[in-house]
JSON list of C-alpha atoms in Angstrom, two decimals:
[
{"chain": "O", "resi": 3, "resn": "GLY", "atom": "CA", "xyz": [18.97, -52.42, 59.88]},
{"chain": "O", "resi": 4, "resn": "ASP", "atom": "CA", "xyz": [16.54, -50.58, 57.67]},
{"chain": "O", "resi": 5, "resn": "SER", "atom": "CA", "xyz": [13.28, -49.40, 59.16]},
{"chain": "O", "resi": 6, "resn": "VAL", "atom": "CA", "xyz": [10.21, -47.33, 58.30]},
{"chain": "O", "resi": 7, "resn": "THR", "atom": "CA", "xyz": [8.10, -45.38, 60.77]},
{"chain": "O", "resi": 8, "resn": "GLN", "atom": "CA", "xyz": [4.74, -43.92, 59.86]},
{"chain": "O", "resi": 9, "resn": "MET", "atom": "CA", "xyz": [2.10, -42.14, 61.86]},
{"chain": "O", "resi": 10, "resn": "GLU", "atom": "CA", "xyz": [-0.38, -44.31, 63.65]},
{"chain": "O", "resi": 11, "resn": "GLY", "atom": "CA", "xyz": [-3.98, -44.24, 62.65]},
{"chain": "O", "resi": 12, "resn": "PRO", "atom": "CA", "xyz": [-6.74, -44.24, 62.21]},
{"chain": "O", "resi": 13, "resn": "VAL", "atom": "CA", "xyz": [-6.87, -40.93, 60.44]},
{"chain": "O", "resi": 14, "resn": "THR", "atom": "CA", "xyz": [-10.45, -39.78, 60.05]},
{"chain": "O", "resi": 15, "resn": "LEU", "atom": "CA", "xyz": [-11.23, -36.98, 57.61]},
{"chain": "O", "resi": 16, "resn": "SER", "atom": "CA", "xyz": [-14.25, -35.47, 55.96]},
{"chain": "O", "resi": 17, "resn": "GLU", "atom": "CA", "xyz": [-14.54, -35.64, 52.19]},
{"chain": "O", "resi": 18, "resn": "GLU", "atom": "CA", "xyz": [-12.49, -32.93, 50.39]},
{"chain": "O", "resi": 19, "resn": "ALA", "atom": "CA", "xyz": [-10.18, -32.44, 53.38]},
{"chain": "O", "resi": 20, "resn": "PHE", "atom": "CA", "xyz": [-6.39, -32.26, 53.02]},
{"chain": "O", "resi": 21, "resn": "LEU", "atom": "CA", "xyz": [-4.45, -35.41, 53.84]},
{"chain": "O", "resi": 22, "resn": "THR", "atom": "CA", "xyz": [-0.96, -35.84, 55.22]},
{"chain": "O", "resi": 23, "resn": "ILE", "atom": "CA", "xyz": [0.44, -39.18, 56.38]},
{"chain": "O", "resi": 24, "resn": "ASN", "atom": "CA", "xyz": [3.94, -38.87, 57.78]},
{"chain": "O", "resi": 25, "resn": "CYS", "atom": "CA", "xyz": [6.67, -41.38, 56.99]},
{"chain": "O", "resi": 26, "resn": "THR", "atom": "CA", "xyz": [10.31, -41.39, 58.02]},
{"chain": "O", "resi": 27, "resn": "TYR", "atom": "CA", "xyz": [12.93, -44.01, 57.31]},
{"chain": "O", "resi": 28, "resn": "THR", "atom": "CA", "xyz": [16.31, -45.33, 58.39]},
{"chain": "O", "resi": 29, "resn": "ALA", "atom": "CA", "xyz": [18.57, -46.90, 55.80]},
{"chain": "O", "resi": 30, "resn": "THR", "atom": "CA", "xyz": [22.27, -47.56, 55.36]},
{"chain": "O", "resi": 31, "resn": "GLY", "atom": "CA", "xyz": [22.42, -46.62, 51.67]},
{"chain": "O", "resi": 32, "resn": "TYR", "atom": "CA", "xyz": [20.24, -44.89, 49.12]},
{"chain": "O", "resi": 33, "resn": "PRO", "atom": "CA", "xyz": [16.89, -46.67, 49.08]},
{"chain": "O", "resi": 34, "resn": "SER", "atom": "CA", "xyz": [13.96, -46.34, 46.77]},
{"chain": "O", "resi": 35, "resn": "LEU", "atom": "CA", "xyz": [10.80, -45.22, 48.57]},
{"chain": "O", "resi": 36, "resn": "PHE", "atom": "CA", "xyz": [7.21, -46.31, 47.99]},
{"chain": "O", "resi": 37, "resn": "TRP", "atom": "CA", "xyz": [3.65, -45.85, 49.11]},
{"chain": "O", "resi": 38, "resn": "TYR", "atom": "CA", "xyz": [1.36, -48.85, 48.85]},
{"chain": "O", "resi": 39, "resn": "VAL", "atom": "CA", "xyz": [-2.40, -48.93, 49.47]},
{"chain": "O", "resi": 40, "resn": "GLN", "atom": "CA", "xyz": [-4.44, -51.88, 50.73]},
{"chain": "O", "resi": 41, "resn": "TYR", "atom": "CA", "xyz": [-8.20, -51.94, 50.30]},
{"chain": "O", "resi": 42, "resn": "PRO", "atom": "CA", "xyz": [-10.26, -54.31, 52.48]},
{"chain": "O", "resi": 43, "resn": "GLY", "atom": "CA", "xyz": [-9.81, -57.96, 51.50]},
{"chain": "O", "resi": 44, "resn": "GLU", "atom": "CA", "xyz": [-7.20, -57.17, 48.87]},
{"chain": "O", "resi": 45, "resn": "GLY", "atom": "CA", "xyz": [-3.44, -57.29, 48.47]},
{"chain": "O", "resi": 46, "resn": "LEU", "atom": "CA", "xyz": [-1.19, -54.27, 48.26]},
{"chain": "O", "resi": 47, "resn": "GLN", "atom": "CA", "xyz": [-1.20, -51.95, 45.26]},
{"chain": "O", "resi": 48, "resn": "LEU", "atom": "CA", "xyz": [1.66, -49.62, 44.42]},
{"chain": "O", "resi": 49, "resn": "LEU", "atom": "CA", "xyz": [0.42, -46.04, 44.75]},
{"chain": "O", "resi": 50, "resn": "LEU", "atom": "CA", "xyz": [3.59, -44.11, 43.96]},
{"chain": "O", "resi": 51, "resn": "LYS", "atom": "CA", "xyz": [7.36, -44.29, 44.21]},
{"chain": "O", "resi": 52, "resn": "ALA", "atom": "CA", "xyz": [10.53, -42.20, 44.18]},
{"chain": "O", "resi": 53, "resn": "THR", "atom": "CA", "xyz": [13.98, -43.56, 43.50]},
{"chain": "O", "resi": 54, "resn": "LYS", "atom": "CA", "xyz": [16.32, -40.71, 44.46]},
{"chain": "O", "resi": 55, "resn": "ALA", "atom": "CA", "xyz": [16.54, -37.60, 46.60]},
{"chain": "O", "resi": 56, "resn": "ASP", "atom": "CA", "xyz": [14.18, -34.74, 45.67]},
{"chain": "O", "resi": 57, "resn": "ASP", "atom": "CA", "xyz": [12.14, -36.97, 43.35]},
{"chain": "O", "resi": 58, "resn": "LYS", "atom": "CA", "xyz": [8.38, -36.48, 43.65]},
{"chain": "O", "resi": 59, "resn": "GLY", "atom": "CA", "xyz": [6.12, -39.47, 43.12]},
{"chain": "O", "resi": 60, "resn": "SER", "atom": "CA", "xyz": [2.51, -38.82, 42.18]},
{"chain": "O", "resi": 61, "resn": "ASN", "atom": "CA", "xyz": [-0.58, -40.80, 41.24]},
{"chain": "O", "resi": 62, "resn": "LYS", "atom": "CA", "xyz": [-4.37, -40.34, 41.51]},
{"chain": "O", "resi": 63, "resn": "GLY", "atom": "CA", "xyz": [-3.92, -36.95, 43.22]},
{"chain": "O", "resi": 64, "resn": "PHE", "atom": "CA", "xyz": [-1.51, -38.33, 45.84]},
{"chain": "O", "resi": 65, "resn": "GLU", "atom": "CA", "xyz": [2.04, -36.96, 46.08]},
{"chain": "O", "resi": 66, "resn": "ALA", "atom": "CA", "xyz": [5.16, -37.66, 48.11]},
{"chain": "O", "resi": 67, "resn": "THR", "atom": "CA", "xyz": [8.64, -36.11, 47.90]},
{"chain": "O", "resi": 68, "resn": "TYR", "atom": "CA", "xyz": [11.84, -38.00, 48.74]},
{"chain": "O", "resi": 69, "resn": "ARG", "atom": "CA", "xyz": [13.58, -35.81, 51.35]},
{"chain": "O", "resi": 70, "resn": "LYS", "atom": "CA", "xyz": [17.05, -37.16, 52.08]},
{"chain": "O", "resi": 71, "resn": "GLU", "atom": "CA", "xyz": [17.94, -34.39, 54.54]},
{"chain": "O", "resi": 72, "resn": "THR", "atom": "CA", "xyz": [15.00, -35.26, 56.78]},
{"chain": "O", "resi": 73, "resn": "THR", "atom": "CA", "xyz": [14.79, -38.96, 55.75]},
{"chain": "O", "resi": 74, "resn": "SER", "atom": "CA", "xyz": [11.11, -38.50, 55.05]},
{"chain": "O", "resi": 75, "resn": "PHE", "atom": "CA", "xyz": [8.56, -39.41, 52.39]},
{"chain": "O", "resi": 76, "resn": "HIS", "atom": "CA", "xyz": [5.27, -37.91, 53.55]},
{"chain": "O", "resi": 77, "resn": "LEU", "atom": "CA", "xyz": [2.10, -38.73, 51.61]},
{"chain": "O", "resi": 78, "resn": "GLU", "atom": "CA", "xyz": [-0.25, -35.86, 50.73]},
{"chain": "O", "resi": 79, "resn": "LYS", "atom": "CA", "xyz": [-3.50, -35.35, 48.88]},
{"chain": "O", "resi": 80, "resn": "GLY", "atom": "CA", "xyz": [-5.28, -32.06, 48.47]},
{"chain": "O", "resi": 81, "resn": "SER", "atom": "CA", "xyz": [-8.87, -33.34, 48.56]},
{"chain": "O", "resi": 82, "resn": "VAL", "atom": "CA", "xyz": [-9.71, -36.84, 49.76]},
{"chain": "O", "resi": 83, "resn": "GLN", "atom": "CA", "xyz": [-12.69, -38.87, 48.65]},
{"chain": "O", "resi": 84, "resn": "VAL", "atom": "CA", "xyz": [-14.66, -41.61, 50.41]},
{"chain": "O", "resi": 85, "resn": "SER", "atom": "CA", "xyz": [-13.12, -44.08, 47.96]},
{"chain": "O", "resi": 86, "resn": "ASP", "atom": "CA", "xyz": [-9.65, -43.26, 49.37]},
{"chain": "O", "resi": 87, "resn": "SER", "atom": "CA", "xyz": [-10.55, -45.07, 52.59]},
{"chain": "O", "resi": 88, "resn": "ALA", "atom": "CA", "xyz": [-7.93, -47.79, 52.94]},
{"chain": "O", "resi": 89, "resn": "VAL", "atom": "CA", "xyz": [-4.71, -48.66, 54.75]},
{"chain": "O", "resi": 90, "resn": "TYR", "atom": "CA", "xyz": [-1.58, -46.91, 53.46]},
{"chain": "O", "resi": 91, "resn": "PHE", "atom": "CA", "xyz": [1.90, -48.36, 53.82]},
{"chain": "O", "resi": 92, "resn": "CYS", "atom": "CA", "xyz": [5.19, -46.55, 53.41]},
{"chain": "O", "resi": 93, "resn": "ALA", "atom": "CA", "xyz": [8.05, -48.80, 52.30]},
{"chain": "O", "resi": 94, "resn": "LEU", "atom": "CA", "xyz": [11.67, -48.73, 51.22]},
{"chain": "O", "resi": 95, "resn": "SER", "atom": "CA", "xyz": [13.72, -51.00, 49.03]},
{"chain": "O", "resi": 96, "resn": "GLU", "atom": "CA", "xyz": [17.44, -51.46, 49.34]},
{"chain": "O", "resi": 97, "resn": "ILE", "atom": "CA", "xyz": [19.44, -54.30, 47.88]},
{"chain": "O", "resi": 98, "resn": "ASN", "atom": "CA", "xyz": [21.38, -55.90, 50.71]},
{"chain": "O", "resi": 99, "resn": "ASN", "atom": "CA", "xyz": [22.46, -59.32, 51.94]},
{"chain": "O", "resi": 100, "resn": "ALA", "atom": "CA", "xyz": [18.81, -60.39, 52.00]},
{"chain": "O", "resi": 101, "resn": "GLY", "atom": "CA", "xyz": [18.46, -59.66, 48.32]},
{"chain": "O", "resi": 102, "resn": "ASN", "atom": "CA", "xyz": [15.76, -57.38, 46.98]},
{"chain": "O", "resi": 103, "resn": "MET", "atom": "CA", "xyz": [13.28, -56.80, 49.75]},
{"chain": "O", "resi": 104, "resn": "LEU", "atom": "CA", "xyz": [10.71, -54.24, 50.77]},
{"chain": "O", "resi": 105, "resn": "THR", "atom": "CA", "xyz": [10.73, -52.96, 54.34]},
{"chain": "O", "resi": 106, "resn": "PHE", "atom": "CA", "xyz": [7.28, -51.68, 55.32]},
{"chain": "O", "resi": 107, "resn": "GLY", "atom": "CA", "xyz": [6.01, -49.35, 57.97]},
{"chain": "O", "resi": 108, "resn": "GLY", "atom": "CA", "xyz": [3.16, -50.42, 60.22]},
{"chain": "O", "resi": 109, "resn": "GLY", "atom": "CA", "xyz": [0.44, -48.90, 58.06]},
{"chain": "O", "resi": 110, "resn": "THR", "atom": "CA", "xyz": [-1.97, -46.01, 58.57]},
{"chain": "O", "resi": 111, "resn": "ARG", "atom": "CA", "xyz": [-5.69, -46.55, 58.24]},
{"chain": "O", "resi": 112, "resn": "LEU", "atom": "CA", "xyz": [-7.52, -43.67, 56.55]},
{"chain": "O", "resi": 113, "resn": "MET", "atom": "CA", "xyz": [-11.27, -43.28, 56.94]},
{"chain": "O", "resi": 114, "resn": "VAL", "atom": "CA", "xyz": [-13.01, -40.62, 54.88]},
{"chain": "O", "resi": 115, "resn": "LYS", "atom": "CA", "xyz": [-16.55, -39.67, 55.84]},
{"chain": "O", "resi": 116, "resn": "PRO", "atom": "CA", "xyz": [-19.06, -38.18, 53.37]},
{"chain": "S", "resi": 24, "resn": "GLU", "atom": "CA", "xyz": [-6.52, -57.09, 39.38]},
{"chain": "S", "resi": 25, "resn": "THR", "atom": "CA", "xyz": [-2.82, -57.92, 39.26]},
{"chain": "S", "resi": 26, "resn": "GLY", "atom": "CA", "xyz": [-2.86, -61.43, 37.78]},
{"chain": "S", "resi": 27, "resn": "VAL", "atom": "CA", "xyz": [-1.13, -62.90, 40.84]},
{"chain": "S", "resi": 28, "resn": "THR", "atom": "CA", "xyz": [-3.34, -65.60, 42.33]},
{"chain": "S", "resi": 29, "resn": "GLN", "atom": "CA", "xyz": [-2.98, -67.27, 45.69]},
{"chain": "S", "resi": 30, "resn": "SER", "atom": "CA", "xyz": [-4.64, -70.35, 47.12]},
{"chain": "S", "resi": 31, "resn": "PRO", "atom": "CA", "xyz": [-6.32, -71.07, 49.36]},
{"chain": "S", "resi": 32, "resn": "THR", "atom": "CA", "xyz": [-7.81, -67.74, 50.39]},
{"chain": "S", "resi": 33, "resn": "HIS", "atom": "CA", "xyz": [-8.41, -68.89, 53.97]},
{"chain": "S", "resi": 34, "resn": "LEU", "atom": "CA", "xyz": [-6.99, -71.75, 55.99]},
{"chain": "S", "resi": 35, "resn": "ILE", "atom": "CA", "xyz": [-7.35, -72.98, 59.56]},
{"chain": "S", "resi": 36, "resn": "LYS", "atom": "CA", "xyz": [-4.69, -75.22, 61.10]},
{"chain": "S", "resi": 37, "resn": "THR", "atom": "CA", "xyz": [-3.76, -76.37, 64.58]},
{"chain": "S", "resi": 38, "resn": "ARG", "atom": "CA", "xyz": [-0.49, -75.84, 66.35]},
{"chain": "S", "resi": 39, "resn": "GLY", "atom": "CA", "xyz": [2.23, -78.27, 65.25]},
{"chain": "S", "resi": 40, "resn": "GLN", "atom": "CA", "xyz": [0.73, -78.97, 61.84]},
{"chain": "S", "resi": 41, "resn": "GLN", "atom": "CA", "xyz": [2.31, -78.19, 58.50]},
{"chain": "S", "resi": 42, "resn": "VAL", "atom": "CA", "xyz": [0.86, -75.95, 55.79]},
{"chain": "S", "resi": 43, "resn": "THR", "atom": "CA", "xyz": [1.52, -75.28, 52.10]},
{"chain": "S", "resi": 44, "resn": "LEU", "atom": "CA", "xyz": [0.43, -72.05, 50.44]},
{"chain": "S", "resi": 45, "resn": "ARG", "atom": "CA", "xyz": [0.48, -71.57, 46.68]},
{"chain": "S", "resi": 46, "resn": "CYS", "atom": "CA", "xyz": [1.05, -68.67, 44.36]},
{"chain": "S", "resi": 47, "resn": "SER", "atom": "CA", "xyz": [0.75, -68.28, 40.60]},
{"chain": "S", "resi": 48, "resn": "SER", "atom": "CA", "xyz": [2.77, -65.36, 39.39]},
{"chain": "S", "resi": 49, "resn": "GLN", "atom": "CA", "xyz": [1.70, -62.90, 36.75]},
{"chain": "S", "resi": 50, "resn": "SER", "atom": "CA", "xyz": [2.42, -64.03, 33.22]},
{"chain": "S", "resi": 51, "resn": "GLY", "atom": "CA", "xyz": [6.01, -63.26, 32.24]},
{"chain": "S", "resi": 52, "resn": "HIS", "atom": "CA", "xyz": [7.21, -62.74, 35.81]},
{"chain": "S", "resi": 53, "resn": "ASN", "atom": "CA", "xyz": [10.19, -64.85, 36.94]},
{"chain": "S", "resi": 54, "resn": "THR", "atom": "CA", "xyz": [10.61, -63.56, 40.51]},
{"chain": "S", "resi": 55, "resn": "VAL", "atom": "CA", "xyz": [8.34, -64.34, 43.45]},
{"chain": "S", "resi": 56, "resn": "SER", "atom": "CA", "xyz": [8.53, -62.89, 46.97]},
{"chain": "S", "resi": 57, "resn": "TRP", "atom": "CA", "xyz": [6.61, -63.92, 50.06]},
{"chain": "S", "resi": 58, "resn": "TYR", "atom": "CA", "xyz": [5.57, -61.63, 52.91]},
{"chain": "S", "resi": 59, "resn": "GLN", "atom": "CA", "xyz": [3.88, -62.22, 56.25]},
{"chain": "S", "resi": 60, "resn": "GLN", "atom": "CA", "xyz": [1.42, -59.58, 57.44]},
{"chain": "S", "resi": 61, "resn": "ALA", "atom": "CA", "xyz": [0.27, -59.95, 61.04]},
{"chain": "S", "resi": 62, "resn": "LEU", "atom": "CA", "xyz": [-2.99, -58.27, 62.02]},
{"chain": "S", "resi": 63, "resn": "GLY", "atom": "CA", "xyz": [-2.60, -54.50, 62.19]},
{"chain": "S", "resi": 64, "resn": "GLN", "atom": "CA", "xyz": [1.03, -54.54, 61.04]},
{"chain": "S", "resi": 65, "resn": "GLY", "atom": "CA", "xyz": [2.98, -54.01, 57.87]},
{"chain": "S", "resi": 66, "resn": "PRO", "atom": "CA", "xyz": [4.13, -56.95, 55.75]},
{"chain": "S", "resi": 67, "resn": "GLN", "atom": "CA", "xyz": [7.47, -58.57, 56.62]},
{"chain": "S", "resi": 68, "resn": "PHE", "atom": "CA", "xyz": [9.73, -60.10, 53.99]},
{"chain": "S", "resi": 69, "resn": "ILE", "atom": "CA", "xyz": [10.10, -63.88, 54.25]},
{"chain": "S", "resi": 70, "resn": "PHE", "atom": "CA", "xyz": [12.11, -64.77, 51.12]},
{"chain": "S", "resi": 71, "resn": "GLN", "atom": "CA", "xyz": [12.38, -64.31, 47.38]},
{"chain": "S", "resi": 72, "resn": "TYR", "atom": "CA", "xyz": [12.84, -66.78, 44.54]},
{"chain": "S", "resi": 73, "resn": "TYR", "atom": "CA", "xyz": [14.37, -65.97, 41.17]},
{"chain": "S", "resi": 74, "resn": "ARG", "atom": "CA", "xyz": [14.45, -68.61, 38.45]},
{"chain": "S", "resi": 75, "resn": "GLU", "atom": "CA", "xyz": [13.79, -71.41, 40.94]},
{"chain": "S", "resi": 76, "resn": "GLU", "atom": "CA", "xyz": [16.51, -70.43, 43.42]},
{"chain": "S", "resi": 77, "resn": "GLU", "atom": "CA", "xyz": [16.24, -68.56, 46.72]},
{"chain": "S", "resi": 78, "resn": "ASN", "atom": "CA", "xyz": [17.52, -65.05, 46.14]},
{"chain": "S", "resi": 79, "resn": "GLY", "atom": "CA", "xyz": [17.25, -63.55, 49.60]},
{"chain": "S", "resi": 80, "resn": "ARG", "atom": "CA", "xyz": [15.73, -64.30, 52.96]},
{"chain": "S", "resi": 81, "resn": "GLY", "atom": "CA", "xyz": [14.35, -62.23, 55.81]},
{"chain": "S", "resi": 82, "resn": "ASN", "atom": "CA", "xyz": [14.51, -62.94, 59.53]},
{"chain": "S", "resi": 83, "resn": "PHE", "atom": "CA", "xyz": [12.37, -66.10, 59.55]},
{"chain": "S", "resi": 84, "resn": "PRO", "atom": "CA", "xyz": [13.32, -69.51, 60.98]},
{"chain": "S", "resi": 85, "resn": "PRO", "atom": "CA", "xyz": [14.15, -72.52, 58.75]},
{"chain": "S", "resi": 86, "resn": "ARG", "atom": "CA", "xyz": [10.70, -74.02, 59.30]},
{"chain": "S", "resi": 87, "resn": "PHE", "atom": "CA", "xyz": [9.60, -71.46, 56.72]},
{"chain": "S", "resi": 88, "resn": "SER", "atom": "CA", "xyz": [10.69, -72.85, 53.35]},
{"chain": "S", "resi": 89, "resn": "GLY", "atom": "CA", "xyz": [9.76, -72.34, 49.75]},
{"chain": "S", "resi": 90, "resn": "LEU", "atom": "CA", "xyz": [9.92, -73.60, 46.21]},
{"chain": "S", "resi": 91, "resn": "GLN", "atom": "CA", "xyz": [9.66, -72.09, 42.78]},
{"chain": "S", "resi": 92, "resn": "PHE", "atom": "CA", "xyz": [8.69, -74.24, 39.83]},
{"chain": "S", "resi": 93, "resn": "PRO", "atom": "CA", "xyz": [9.77, -74.04, 36.16]},
{"chain": "S", "resi": 94, "resn": "ASN", "atom": "CA", "xyz": [6.56, -72.16, 35.34]},
{"chain": "S", "resi": 95, "resn": "TYR", "atom": "CA", "xyz": [7.59, -69.65, 38.08]},
{"chain": "S", "resi": 96, "resn": "SER", "atom": "CA", "xyz": [4.69, -70.51, 40.37]},
{"chain": "S", "resi": 97, "resn": "SER", "atom": "CA", "xyz": [5.72, -70.87, 43.99]},
{"chain": "S", "resi": 98, "resn": "GLU", "atom": "CA", "xyz": [4.92, -72.55, 47.28]},
{"chain": "S", "resi": 99, "resn": "LEU", "atom": "CA", "xyz": [5.47, -71.43, 50.84]},
{"chain": "S", "resi": 100, "resn": "ASN", "atom": "CA", "xyz": [5.73, -74.25, 53.38]},
{"chain": "S", "resi": 101, "resn": "VAL", "atom": "CA", "xyz": [5.56, -73.75, 57.12]},
{"chain": "S", "resi": 102, "resn": "ASN", "atom": "CA", "xyz": [6.33, -76.65, 59.43]},
{"chain": "S", "resi": 103, "resn": "ALA", "atom": "CA", "xyz": [5.53, -77.03, 63.14]},
{"chain": "S", "resi": 104, "resn": "LEU", "atom": "CA", "xyz": [2.98, -74.23, 63.09]},
{"chain": "S", "resi": 105, "resn": "GLU", "atom": "CA", "xyz": [2.89, -71.86, 66.05]},
{"chain": "S", "resi": 106, "resn": "LEU", "atom": "CA", "xyz": [0.06, -69.58, 67.17]},
{"chain": "S", "resi": 107, "resn": "ASP", "atom": "CA", "xyz": [2.11, -66.53, 66.11]},
{"chain": "S", "resi": 108, "resn": "ASP", "atom": "CA", "xyz": [2.15, -67.82, 62.53]},
{"chain": "S", "resi": 109, "resn": "SER", "atom": "CA", "xyz": [-1.46, -66.65, 62.22]},
{"chain": "S", "resi": 110, "resn": "ALA", "atom": "CA", "xyz": [-1.30, -63.92, 59.60]},
{"chain": "S", "resi": 111, "resn": "LEU", "atom": "CA", "xyz": [-2.06, -62.91, 56.03]},
{"chain": "S", "resi": 112, "resn": "TYR", "atom": "CA", "xyz": [0.58, -64.36, 53.70]},
{"chain": "S", "resi": 113, "resn": "LEU", "atom": "CA", "xyz": [1.17, -62.28, 50.59]},
{"chain": "S", "resi": 114, "resn": "CYS", "atom": "CA", "xyz": [2.85, -63.36, 47.41]},
{"chain": "S", "resi": 115, "resn": "ALA", "atom": "CA", "xyz": [4.27, -60.82, 45.00]},
{"chain": "S", "resi": 116, "resn": "SER", "atom": "CA", "xyz": [5.75, -61.28, 41.55]},
{"chain": "S", "resi": 117, "resn": "SER", "atom": "CA", "xyz": [7.92, -59.19, 39.31]},
{"chain": "S", "resi": 118, "resn": "SER", "atom": "CA", "xyz": [9.69, -59.51, 36.01]},
{"chain": "S", "resi": 119, "resn": "THR", "atom": "CA", "xyz": [13.10, -58.15, 36.92]},
{"chain": "S", "resi": 120, "resn": "GLY", "atom": "CA", "xyz": [13.58, -58.75, 40.64]},
{"chain": "S", "resi": 121, "resn": "ALA", "atom": "CA", "xyz": [13.35, -55.01, 41.18]},
{"chain": "S", "resi": 122, "resn": "ASN", "atom": "CA", "xyz": [10.76, -53.95, 43.71]},
{"chain": "S", "resi": 123, "resn": "GLU", "atom": "CA", "xyz": [9.67, -51.10, 41.51]},
{"chain": "S", "resi": 124, "resn": "LYS", "atom": "CA", "xyz": [7.51, -53.51, 39.51]},
{"chain": "S", "resi": 125, "resn": "LEU", "atom": "CA", "xyz": [6.11, -55.71, 42.25]},
{"chain": "S", "resi": 126, "resn": "PHE", "atom": "CA", "xyz": [2.54, -57.02, 41.91]},
{"chain": "S", "resi": 127, "resn": "PHE", "atom": "CA", "xyz": [0.82, -58.49, 44.97]},
{"chain": "S", "resi": 128, "resn": "GLY", "atom": "CA", "xyz": [-1.82, -61.19, 45.24]},
{"chain": "S", "resi": 129, "resn": "SER", "atom": "CA", "xyz": [-4.77, -60.91, 47.62]},
{"chain": "S", "resi": 130, "resn": "GLY", "atom": "CA", "xyz": [-3.14, -63.23, 50.13]},
{"chain": "S", "resi": 131, "resn": "THR", "atom": "CA", "xyz": [-3.92, -66.34, 52.14]},
{"chain": "S", "resi": 132, "resn": "GLN", "atom": "CA", "xyz": [-5.34, -65.77, 55.61]},
{"chain": "S", "resi": 133, "resn": "LEU", "atom": "CA", "xyz": [-3.87, -68.44, 57.90]},
{"chain": "S", "resi": 134, "resn": "SER", "atom": "CA", "xyz": [-5.33, -69.03, 61.34]},
{"chain": "S", "resi": 135, "resn": "VAL", "atom": "CA", "xyz": [-3.45, -71.32, 63.74]},
{"chain": "S", "resi": 136, "resn": "LEU", "atom": "CA", "xyz": [-5.51, -72.57, 66.68]}
]
């Protein structure tokens, strides 16, 4: 079945450092790919998405490119802020026998220090 | 804030009991999905309801059941609670059934003792 693997955290960075969180996926078809962010005590918020190969999703300085050849969707940001501290989830969506469903990775906690 | 509200926010039950969790979807949304998020893990899909009918189900046993009402609000029922059911239960709503426009609530934290 479909699966998503992302790097384990926590990732600890200083403010203004460059961020990369790796994400790879396994899917039978052509999924849409997502990054969600979860702040403490809150639900998940969609950060960005890409629906086909070579698409780049971007939002709030974060970017990720849908790489079909490497089945990857790595999250990057050029200069992180303390307010970016959260848990980040990579996910895919593929319509299958279970209907529309999101398959999530295990999450990566990011901690940004001033 | 997404407009998806869940109640209660926290709940403590004992093994073998039954629990009902509630979700009010965002205005105009006719599709509701439920996810279970165990501590330190990613959310796992339980099931989805579209216009009051189940529209897909993940790998969860039948003791996990749901309902969607005419106003598109939803309930998640879990019977015969087990310790491993302790988790954050997330509800998400959308207007088309497509995950591209999914809005999550803040969740119900269930503890089973």
